[in-house]
Amino acid sequence: MFAEENGLHGDPRIKAISDAIRVVPHFPKQGIMFQDITTLLLDQKAFRYTIDIFVDRYRDKNISVVAGVEARGFIFGPPIALAIGAKFVPLRKPRKLPGEVISEAYVLEYGTDCLEMHVGAVQAGESVLIVDDLVATGGTLSAAIRLLERVGAEVVECACVIGLPLVKGNWRLNGVPLYVLVEPRLDDKDNHEECGL
Amino acid sequence: MYARTGFITAVYKINRSLTRLKPTSISPSTRPLIWKHLYSTAASNSDVNRVHVAVNDDRVSRISSSIRVIQDFPKPGIMFHDITTMLLDPVAFKHTIDLFVERYKEKNISVVAGIEARGFIFGPPIALAIGAKFVPMRKPNKLPGAVISEEYSLEYGTDIMEMHVGAVQAGERALIIDDLIATGGTLAAAIKLLERVGANIVECACAVELRDLKGQDRLGDKPLFVLVSST
């Protein structure tokens, strides 16, 4: 669900966050309007609003794990984890995590990739929030959900700064709700099919 | 009489300190003046006054014991210091951020530059707490839009680090963060990138220093602050 449709209607922070995100056309390839959150990180107010909104939503939900997807999930996840007193668990590309890991493959446009998590980082029964900067096809987040469910954790929600419902009106990924602050911007165009998401 | 006792006390401290195995784990501010001077002149190569190690209090103790060391990763002979176990201890993680924030909060730092990827974990909480921007320093082809690049050497071959054009203005005061300093190569590349745009680097900060690798020698005149100094 969009934050604005879920308690934050008219909240000026949402517009500040959206305006702080820069759109870079045709990156990494033709047709993709890349939603660049690095400009959000340069705007201290907007970055703070982003974290505040997530923390307000999750602080009283007994979440003991915040899992962040490499690499931009590492930027948003830890401040949330620190504020709500949860562990931070990095979900990484292959061969980055030392020691024992479990892996989950997922499909890309061409080929597959893999997400890894440390064995023992998360216990069965723990409540987990997954964080990433943006949800597009939902492929990476689905892999993240599968990793956490394999160790018996319960994924409470997936939180992203930017995203769209996966199919019109569908805000669930493998049964897990998605919470998103802002839509992707297209600058002058108002046509979501061209945005590459 | 008092002066002579003082001298004997100082000599005692000097003798004791020369037998310590880990002198760099003592904060410079707790060393008696004479001992600090002797240690500095006796030091073999690196300028130890530029490496500041956090006082080993309860917080640092908890941080240090929460970090796990994994042998032979990524290859035989390397003792990998894994900070992910510290992130699983919310108190230790909070102590880590607090120690950095306490040090930097009133230093007019407007930029915290974090090195991909583990610098992304520590940099943003510090930036938020001290009111600075967070600037990611990334591997090639990850940042969209105009970037500046700096090549740096690895053990075998080279790599490239990139920063966005326009992220940092000339004259801004910057802090560079990574989880760990080993050879200092990546931090050196980050220093170059920031200096190329005219930033003033206040300090480099890491949770862990592998002091035998003498990474601080690659930082030029930039000071280094670490929480845990390890062999």
Coordinates of C-alpha atoms in Angstrom, one line a residue:
Chain A
M1 CA 0.0 0.0 0.0
F2 CA 1.1 3.6 -0.5
A3 CA 1.8 5.5 2.7
E4 CA -0.6 8.2 1.5
E5 CA -3.5 5.8 1.4
N6 CA -2.6 4.4 4.7
G7 CA -2.7 7.1 7.3
L8 CA -0.4 9.7 5.7
H9 CA -2.8 11.4 3.4
G10 CA -1.7 14.9 2.8
D11 CA 1.5 14.5 4.8
P12 CA 4.0 17.0 3.4
R13 CA 6.9 14.7 4.1
I14 CA 5.8 12.4 1.3
K15 CA 6.1 15.2 -1.3
A16 CA 9.4 16.2 0.1
I17 CA 10.7 12.7 -0.2
S18 CA 9.4 12.3 -3.8
D19 CA 10.9 15.6 -4.8
A20 CA 14.3 14.7 -3.4
I21 CA 14.5 11.6 -5.7
R22 CA 16.3 12.2 -9.0
V23 CA 15.2 10.5 -12.2
V24 CA 18.0 9.5 -14.5
P25 CA 16.6 8.5 -17.9
H26 CA 17.9 5.4 -19.8
F27 CA 20.0 4.0 -16.9
P28 CA 21.3 1.2 -16.8
K29 CA 19.8 0.8 -20.2
Q30 CA 17.5 2.4 -22.8
G31 CA 13.9 2.7 -21.6
I32 CA 14.6 2.5 -17.9
M33 CA 13.8 5.8 -15.9
F34 CA 16.2 5.1 -13.0
Q35 CA 14.9 6.3 -9.6
D36 CA 18.1 7.7 -7.9
I37 CA 17.8 7.9 -4.1
T38 CA 21.3 9.3 -3.7
T39 CA 19.8 12.8 -4.0
L40 CA 17.4 11.9 -1.2
L41 CA 20.5 11.1 1.0
L42 CA 21.9 14.6 0.3
D43 CA 18.7 16.2 1.6
Q44 CA 19.0 15.7 5.4
K45 CA 15.4 16.6 6.0
A46 CA 14.0 14.3 3.4
F47 CA 16.2 11.4 4.5
R48 CA 15.2 11.9 8.1
Y49 CA 11.5 12.0 7.1
T50 CA 11.9 8.7 5.2
I51 CA 13.4 7.0 8.3
D52 CA 10.9 8.6 10.7
I53 CA 7.9 7.4 8.6
F54 CA 9.2 3.8 8.6
V55 CA 10.1 3.9 12.3
D56 CA 6.7 5.3 13.3
R57 CA 5.1 2.4 11.4
Y58 CA 7.2 -0.4 12.8
R59 CA 8.3 0.6 16.3
D60 CA 5.5 -1.2 18.2
K61 CA 5.2 -4.3 16.0
N62 CA 7.6 -6.5 18.0
I63 CA 9.9 -6.7 15.0
S64 CA 13.2 -8.3 16.1
V65 CA 14.9 -8.4 12.6
V66 CA 15.4 -5.8 9.9
A67 CA 16.8 -7.5 6.8
G68 CA 18.3 -5.2 4.2
V69 CA 18.9 -6.1 0.6
E70 CA 22.4 -5.2 -0.8
A71 CA 23.4 -2.5 -1.3
R72 CA 20.8 0.3 -1.1
G73 CA 18.8 -1.7 1.5
F74 CA 21.9 -1.2 3.7
I75 CA 21.3 2.5 3.7
F76 CA 17.7 2.5 4.9
G77 CA 17.6 -0.7 7.0
P78 CA 20.2 0.1 9.7
P79 CA 18.7 3.4 10.8
I80 CA 15.3 1.7 11.2
A81 CA 16.8 -1.2 13.0
L82 CA 18.6 1.0 15.5
A83 CA 15.5 3.1 16.2
I84 CA 13.3 0.1 16.8
G85 CA 15.9 -2.0 18.7
A86 CA 16.0 -4.8 16.1
K87 CA 19.0 -6.7 14.7
F88 CA 20.1 -5.8 11.2
V89 CA 20.7 -8.7 8.8
P90 CA 22.3 -8.0 5.4
L91 CA 21.1 -10.0 2.5
R92 CA 23.9 -10.2 0.0
K93 CA 25.1 -11.1 -3.4
P94 CA 26.9 -14.4 -3.6
R95 CA 30.3 -15.0 -1.9
K96 CA 30.3 -11.7 0.1
L97 CA 29.2 -13.1 3.4
P98 CA 31.9 -15.2 5.2
G99 CA 31.1 -18.4 7.0
E100 CA 28.0 -20.5 6.5
V101 CA 25.2 -19.1 4.4
I102 CA 21.9 -20.1 2.8
S103 CA 21.2 -19.1 -0.8
E104 CA 18.1 -18.4 -2.8
A105 CA 18.1 -18.0 -6.6
Y106 CA 15.8 -15.6 -8.4
V107 CA 15.1 -14.8 -12.0
L108 CA 16.4 -11.7 -13.8
E109 CA 15.3 -10.4 -17.2
Y110 CA 18.2 -12.4 -18.6
G111 CA 19.5 -15.2 -16.4
T112 CA 19.4 -15.6 -12.6
D113 CA 21.0 -14.2 -9.6
C114 CA 21.3 -15.3 -6.0
L115 CA 20.7 -13.7 -2.6
E116 CA 22.5 -15.1 0.6
M117 CA 21.9 -14.8 4.3
H118 CA 24.0 -16.0 7.2
V119 CA 23.0 -19.3 8.9
G120 CA 22.1 -18.5 12.5
A121 CA 21.4 -14.8 11.9
V122 CA 17.6 -15.2 12.2
Q123 CA 15.8 -17.7 14.5
A124 CA 12.5 -19.5 13.8
G125 CA 9.6 -17.5 15.0
E126 CA 11.2 -14.1 14.7
S127 CA 9.2 -11.2 13.2
V128 CA 11.1 -9.6 10.3
L129 CA 10.8 -6.5 8.2
I130 CA 12.6 -6.5 4.8
V131 CA 13.8 -3.2 3.5
D132 CA 15.0 -2.1 0.1
D133 CA 15.0 1.3 -1.7
L134 CA 12.7 0.2 -4.6
V135 CA 10.4 -2.6 -5.6
A136 CA 10.1 -3.3 -9.3
T137 CA 9.2 -6.8 -10.4
G138 CA 9.4 -8.0 -6.9
G139 CA 12.0 -10.7 -7.8
T140 CA 14.6 -9.7 -5.3
L141 CA 12.1 -9.2 -2.5
S142 CA 10.5 -12.6 -3.2
A143 CA 13.9 -14.2 -2.9
A144 CA 14.4 -12.4 0.4
I145 CA 11.1 -13.5 1.7
R146 CA 11.9 -17.1 0.8
L147 CA 15.2 -17.0 2.6
L148 CA 13.6 -15.8 5.8
E149 CA 10.7 -18.2 5.6
R150 CA 13.2 -21.1 5.1
V151 CA 14.6 -20.4 8.6
G152 CA 11.1 -20.2 10.1
A153 CA 10.9 -16.5 10.4
E154 CA 7.7 -14.5 9.8
V155 CA 8.0 -11.7 7.4
V156 CA 5.7 -9.0 8.7
E157 CA 6.1 -6.6 5.8
C158 CA 8.4 -5.4 3.0
A159 CA 9.1 -1.7 3.1
C160 CA 10.4 0.3 0.2
V161 CA 10.9 4.0 -0.5
I162 CA 9.7 3.7 -4.1
G163 CA 7.4 1.3 -5.9
L164 CA 4.2 0.4 -7.6
P165 CA 1.7 -2.4 -6.9
L166 CA 2.9 -5.5 -8.7
V167 CA -0.3 -6.0 -10.6
K168 CA -3.0 -3.4 -10.4
G169 CA -4.3 -3.3 -6.9
N170 CA -2.1 -6.2 -5.7
W171 CA 0.0 -5.1 -2.8
R172 CA 1.1 -8.6 -1.6
L173 CA 4.2 -10.5 -2.6
N174 CA 4.0 -14.2 -1.7
G175 CA 1.3 -13.2 0.8
V176 CA 3.5 -10.6 2.4
P177 CA 2.2 -7.0 2.4
L178 CA 4.2 -4.3 0.7
Y179 CA 4.5 -0.7 2.1
V180 CA 5.8 2.0 -0.2
L181 CA 6.3 5.7 0.4
V182 CA 6.2 7.1 -3.1
E183 CA 5.5 6.2 -6.7
P184 CA 8.3 6.2 -9.3
R185 CA 8.5 9.6 -11.0
L186 CA 8.6 9.9 -14.8
D187 CA 9.3 13.6 -14.8
D188 CA 7.3 15.0 -17.8
K189 CA 5.8 11.7 -18.9
D190 CA 2.7 10.3 -17.1
N191 CA 2.9 6.9 -18.5
H192 CA 3.8 4.1 -16.2
E193 CA 4.3 1.5 -18.9
E194 CA 7.4 3.2 -20.2
C195 CA 9.1 3.4 -16.9
G196 CA 10.7 0.0 -17.0
L197 CA 9.2 -1.0 -13.7
Chain B
M1 CA 60.6 15.4 47.4
Y2 CA 57.4 15.6 45.5
A3 CA 59.3 16.3 42.2
R4 CA 61.5 13.2 42.8
T5 CA 58.5 11.0 43.5
G6 CA 56.8 12.3 40.4
F7 CA 59.9 11.4 38.4
I8 CA 60.0 7.9 39.8
T9 CA 56.3 7.4 39.1
A10 CA 56.8 8.5 35.5
V11 CA 59.7 6.1 35.1
Y12 CA 57.6 3.3 36.5
K13 CA 54.9 4.1 34.0
I14 CA 57.4 4.1 31.2
N15 CA 58.8 0.7 32.2
R16 CA 55.4 -0.8 32.6
S17 CA 54.2 0.6 29.3
L18 CA 57.1 -0.7 27.3
T19 CA 56.3 -4.2 28.4
R20 CA 52.7 -3.9 27.3
L21 CA 51.9 -5.9 24.2
K22 CA 49.2 -3.7 22.8
P23 CA 50.1 -0.1 23.4
T24 CA 47.9 1.2 20.6
S25 CA 44.8 0.0 22.5
I26 CA 45.4 2.8 25.1
S27 CA 43.9 6.1 24.2
P28 CA 46.6 8.8 23.7
S29 CA 44.8 10.9 26.4
T30 CA 45.5 8.4 29.1
R31 CA 49.2 8.1 28.5
P32 CA 51.5 10.1 30.8
L33 CA 53.3 12.8 28.8
I34 CA 56.9 11.4 29.1
W35 CA 55.8 7.9 28.0
K36 CA 53.9 9.3 25.1
H37 CA 57.0 11.1 23.9
L38 CA 59.2 8.1 24.3
Y39 CA 56.8 5.8 22.6
S40 CA 56.5 8.2 19.6
T41 CA 60.2 8.4 19.1
A42 CA 60.6 4.7 19.6
A43 CA 57.9 3.8 17.1
S44 CA 59.3 2.2 14.0
N45 CA 57.5 3.6 11.0
S46 CA 53.9 4.9 11.4
D47 CA 53.1 8.1 13.1
V48 CA 51.0 6.7 15.9
N49 CA 49.8 10.1 16.9
R50 CA 47.6 10.1 13.8
V51 CA 45.8 6.8 14.8
H52 CA 43.3 7.4 17.5
V53 CA 41.9 4.3 19.1
A54 CA 38.8 4.5 21.3
V55 CA 39.3 4.1 25.0
N56 CA 38.7 0.4 25.9
D57 CA 35.6 0.9 28.0
D58 CA 32.5 -1.3 28.5
R59 CA 31.0 -0.2 25.2
V60 CA 34.2 -0.9 23.2
S61 CA 34.6 -4.3 25.0
R62 CA 31.1 -5.3 24.0
I63 CA 31.7 -4.2 20.4
S64 CA 35.0 -6.0 20.2
S65 CA 33.6 -9.3 21.5
S66 CA 30.6 -9.1 19.2
I67 CA 32.8 -9.2 16.0
R68 CA 33.6 -12.7 14.8
V69 CA 36.8 -13.6 13.1
I70 CA 36.6 -16.2 10.3
Q71 CA 39.7 -18.0 9.2
D72 CA 40.8 -18.3 5.6
F73 CA 38.2 -16.0 4.0
P74 CA 38.1 -15.0 1.3
K75 CA 41.3 -17.0 0.8
P76 CA 43.8 -19.0 2.9
G77 CA 45.8 -17.0 5.4
I78 CA 43.3 -14.2 5.7
M79 CA 41.6 -13.7 9.1
F80 CA 38.3 -12.0 8.1
H81 CA 36.8 -9.7 10.7
D82 CA 33.0 -10.1 10.3
I83 CA 31.0 -7.2 11.6
T84 CA 27.7 -8.8 10.8
T85 CA 27.6 -10.5 14.2
M86 CA 27.9 -7.0 15.8
L87 CA 24.8 -6.0 13.8
L88 CA 23.0 -8.9 15.4
D89 CA 23.6 -7.3 18.8
P90 CA 21.4 -4.2 18.8
V91 CA 23.2 -2.8 21.9
A92 CA 26.7 -3.3 20.4
F93 CA 25.5 -1.7 17.1
K94 CA 24.1 1.2 18.9
H95 CA 27.3 1.7 20.9
T96 CA 29.3 1.7 17.7
I97 CA 27.2 4.5 16.2
D98 CA 27.1 6.4 19.5
L99 CA 30.9 6.4 19.8
F100 CA 31.3 7.8 16.3
V101 CA 28.5 10.4 16.8
E102 CA 30.0 11.5 20.1
R103 CA 33.3 12.2 18.4
Y104 CA 31.9 14.0 15.3
K105 CA 28.7 15.7 16.3
E106 CA 30.1 19.2 16.9
K107 CA 32.8 19.2 14.3
N108 CA 30.8 21.0 11.5
I109 CA 31.0 18.0 9.3
S110 CA 28.5 18.3 6.4
V111 CA 29.4 15.1 4.5
V112 CA 29.7 11.5 5.6
A113 CA 31.1 9.4 2.8
G114 CA 30.5 5.7 3.1
I115 CA 32.4 3.1 1.1
E116 CA 30.3 0.3 -0.5
A117 CA 29.0 -1.9 0.9
R118 CA 29.6 -2.1 4.6
G119 CA 30.3 1.6 4.9
F120 CA 26.6 2.0 3.9
I121 CA 25.6 0.3 7.1
F122 CA 27.5 2.6 9.4
G123 CA 27.6 5.9 7.5
P124 CA 23.9 6.8 7.3
P125 CA 23.0 6.5 11.0
I126 CA 26.0 8.7 11.8
A127 CA 25.0 11.2 9.1
L128 CA 21.5 11.4 10.3
A129 CA 22.6 11.9 13.9
I130 CA 25.1 14.7 13.2
G131 CA 23.0 16.4 10.5
A132 CA 25.3 15.6 7.5
K133 CA 24.6 14.4 4.0
F134 CA 25.4 10.8 3.2
V135 CA 27.4 10.2 0.0
P136 CA 27.9 6.6 -1.2
M137 CA 31.3 5.8 -2.7
R138 CA 30.6 3.0 -5.1
K139 CA 32.0 0.3 -7.4
P140 CA 32.0 1.2 -11.1
N141 CA 28.7 1.5 -13.0
K142 CA 26.4 1.5 -10.0
L143 CA 25.8 5.2 -9.7
P144 CA 23.6 6.7 -12.4
G145 CA 24.4 10.1 -13.9
A146 CA 27.7 11.9 -14.0
V147 CA 30.5 10.5 -11.7
I148 CA 34.1 10.9 -11.1
S149 CA 36.3 7.8 -10.8
E150 CA 39.5 6.9 -9.0
E151 CA 41.5 3.8 -9.8
Y152 CA 43.2 2.1 -6.9
S153 CA 45.5 -1.0 -6.5
L154 CA 44.5 -4.3 -5.1
E155 CA 46.8 -7.1 -4.1
Y156 CA 46.4 -8.4 -7.7
G157 CA 45.2 -5.8 -10.2
T158 CA 43.2 -2.7 -9.7
D159 CA 39.6 -1.6 -8.9
I160 CA 37.7 1.7 -9.4
M161 CA 35.7 3.8 -6.9
E162 CA 33.1 6.3 -8.0
M163 CA 31.4 9.3 -6.5
H164 CA 28.6 11.5 -8.0
V165 CA 29.5 14.8 -9.5
G166 CA 27.9 17.5 -7.5
A167 CA 27.3 15.5 -4.3
V168 CA 30.1 17.4 -2.4
Q169 CA 31.0 21.0 -2.8
A170 CA 34.5 22.5 -2.4
G171 CA 35.2 23.5 1.2
E172 CA 32.8 21.0 2.8
R173 CA 34.1 19.1 5.8
A174 CA 33.9 15.4 5.3
L175 CA 34.2 12.2 7.3
I176 CA 35.0 8.9 5.5
I177 CA 33.5 5.7 7.0
D178 CA 34.1 2.0 6.4
D179 CA 33.7 -1.0 8.6
L180 CA 37.4 -1.9 8.6
I181 CA 40.8 -0.6 7.5
A182 CA 43.2 -3.3 6.2
T183 CA 45.8 -2.0 3.6
G184 CA 44.1 1.4 3.4
G185 CA 43.7 1.2 -0.4
T186 CA 40.0 1.9 -0.5
L187 CA 40.1 4.7 2.0
A188 CA 43.0 6.2 0.0
A189 CA 40.8 6.2 -3.1
A190 CA 38.0 7.8 -1.2
I191 CA 40.3 10.5 0.1
K192 CA 41.5 11.3 -3.5
L193 CA 37.9 11.5 -4.8
L194 CA 36.9 13.9 -2.1
E195 CA 40.0 16.0 -2.4
R196 CA 39.5 16.3 -6.2
V197 CA 36.3 18.1 -5.6
G198 CA 37.9 20.4 -3.0
A199 CA 36.5 18.8 0.2
N200 CA 38.4 19.0 3.5
I201 CA 38.7 15.5 5.0
V202 CA 38.4 15.8 8.8
E203 CA 39.1 12.1 9.6
C204 CA 38.7 8.5 8.4
A205 CA 36.8 6.3 10.8
C206 CA 36.4 2.5 11.0
A207 CA 35.1 0.1 13.5
V208 CA 38.1 -2.2 13.2
E209 CA 41.8 -1.6 12.3
L210 CA 44.1 -4.5 11.3
R211 CA 47.1 -2.7 12.6
D212 CA 49.8 -5.0 11.3
L213 CA 48.8 -4.0 7.7
K214 CA 49.6 -0.4 8.6
G215 CA 46.7 1.0 6.5
Q216 CA 47.2 4.4 8.1
D217 CA 50.4 4.8 6.0
R218 CA 48.3 5.1 2.9
L219 CA 46.1 7.9 4.3
G220 CA 48.7 10.6 3.8
D221 CA 48.2 13.3 6.5
K222 CA 44.6 12.3 7.2
P223 CA 44.0 11.1 10.8
L224 CA 42.3 7.7 11.4
F225 CA 39.9 6.8 14.3
V226 CA 39.1 3.2 15.1
L227 CA 37.1 1.6 17.8
V228 CA 39.0 -1.7 17.9
S229 CA 42.6 -2.3 17.0
S230 CA 43.3 -5.9 16.1
T231 CA 46.2 -8.0 14.8

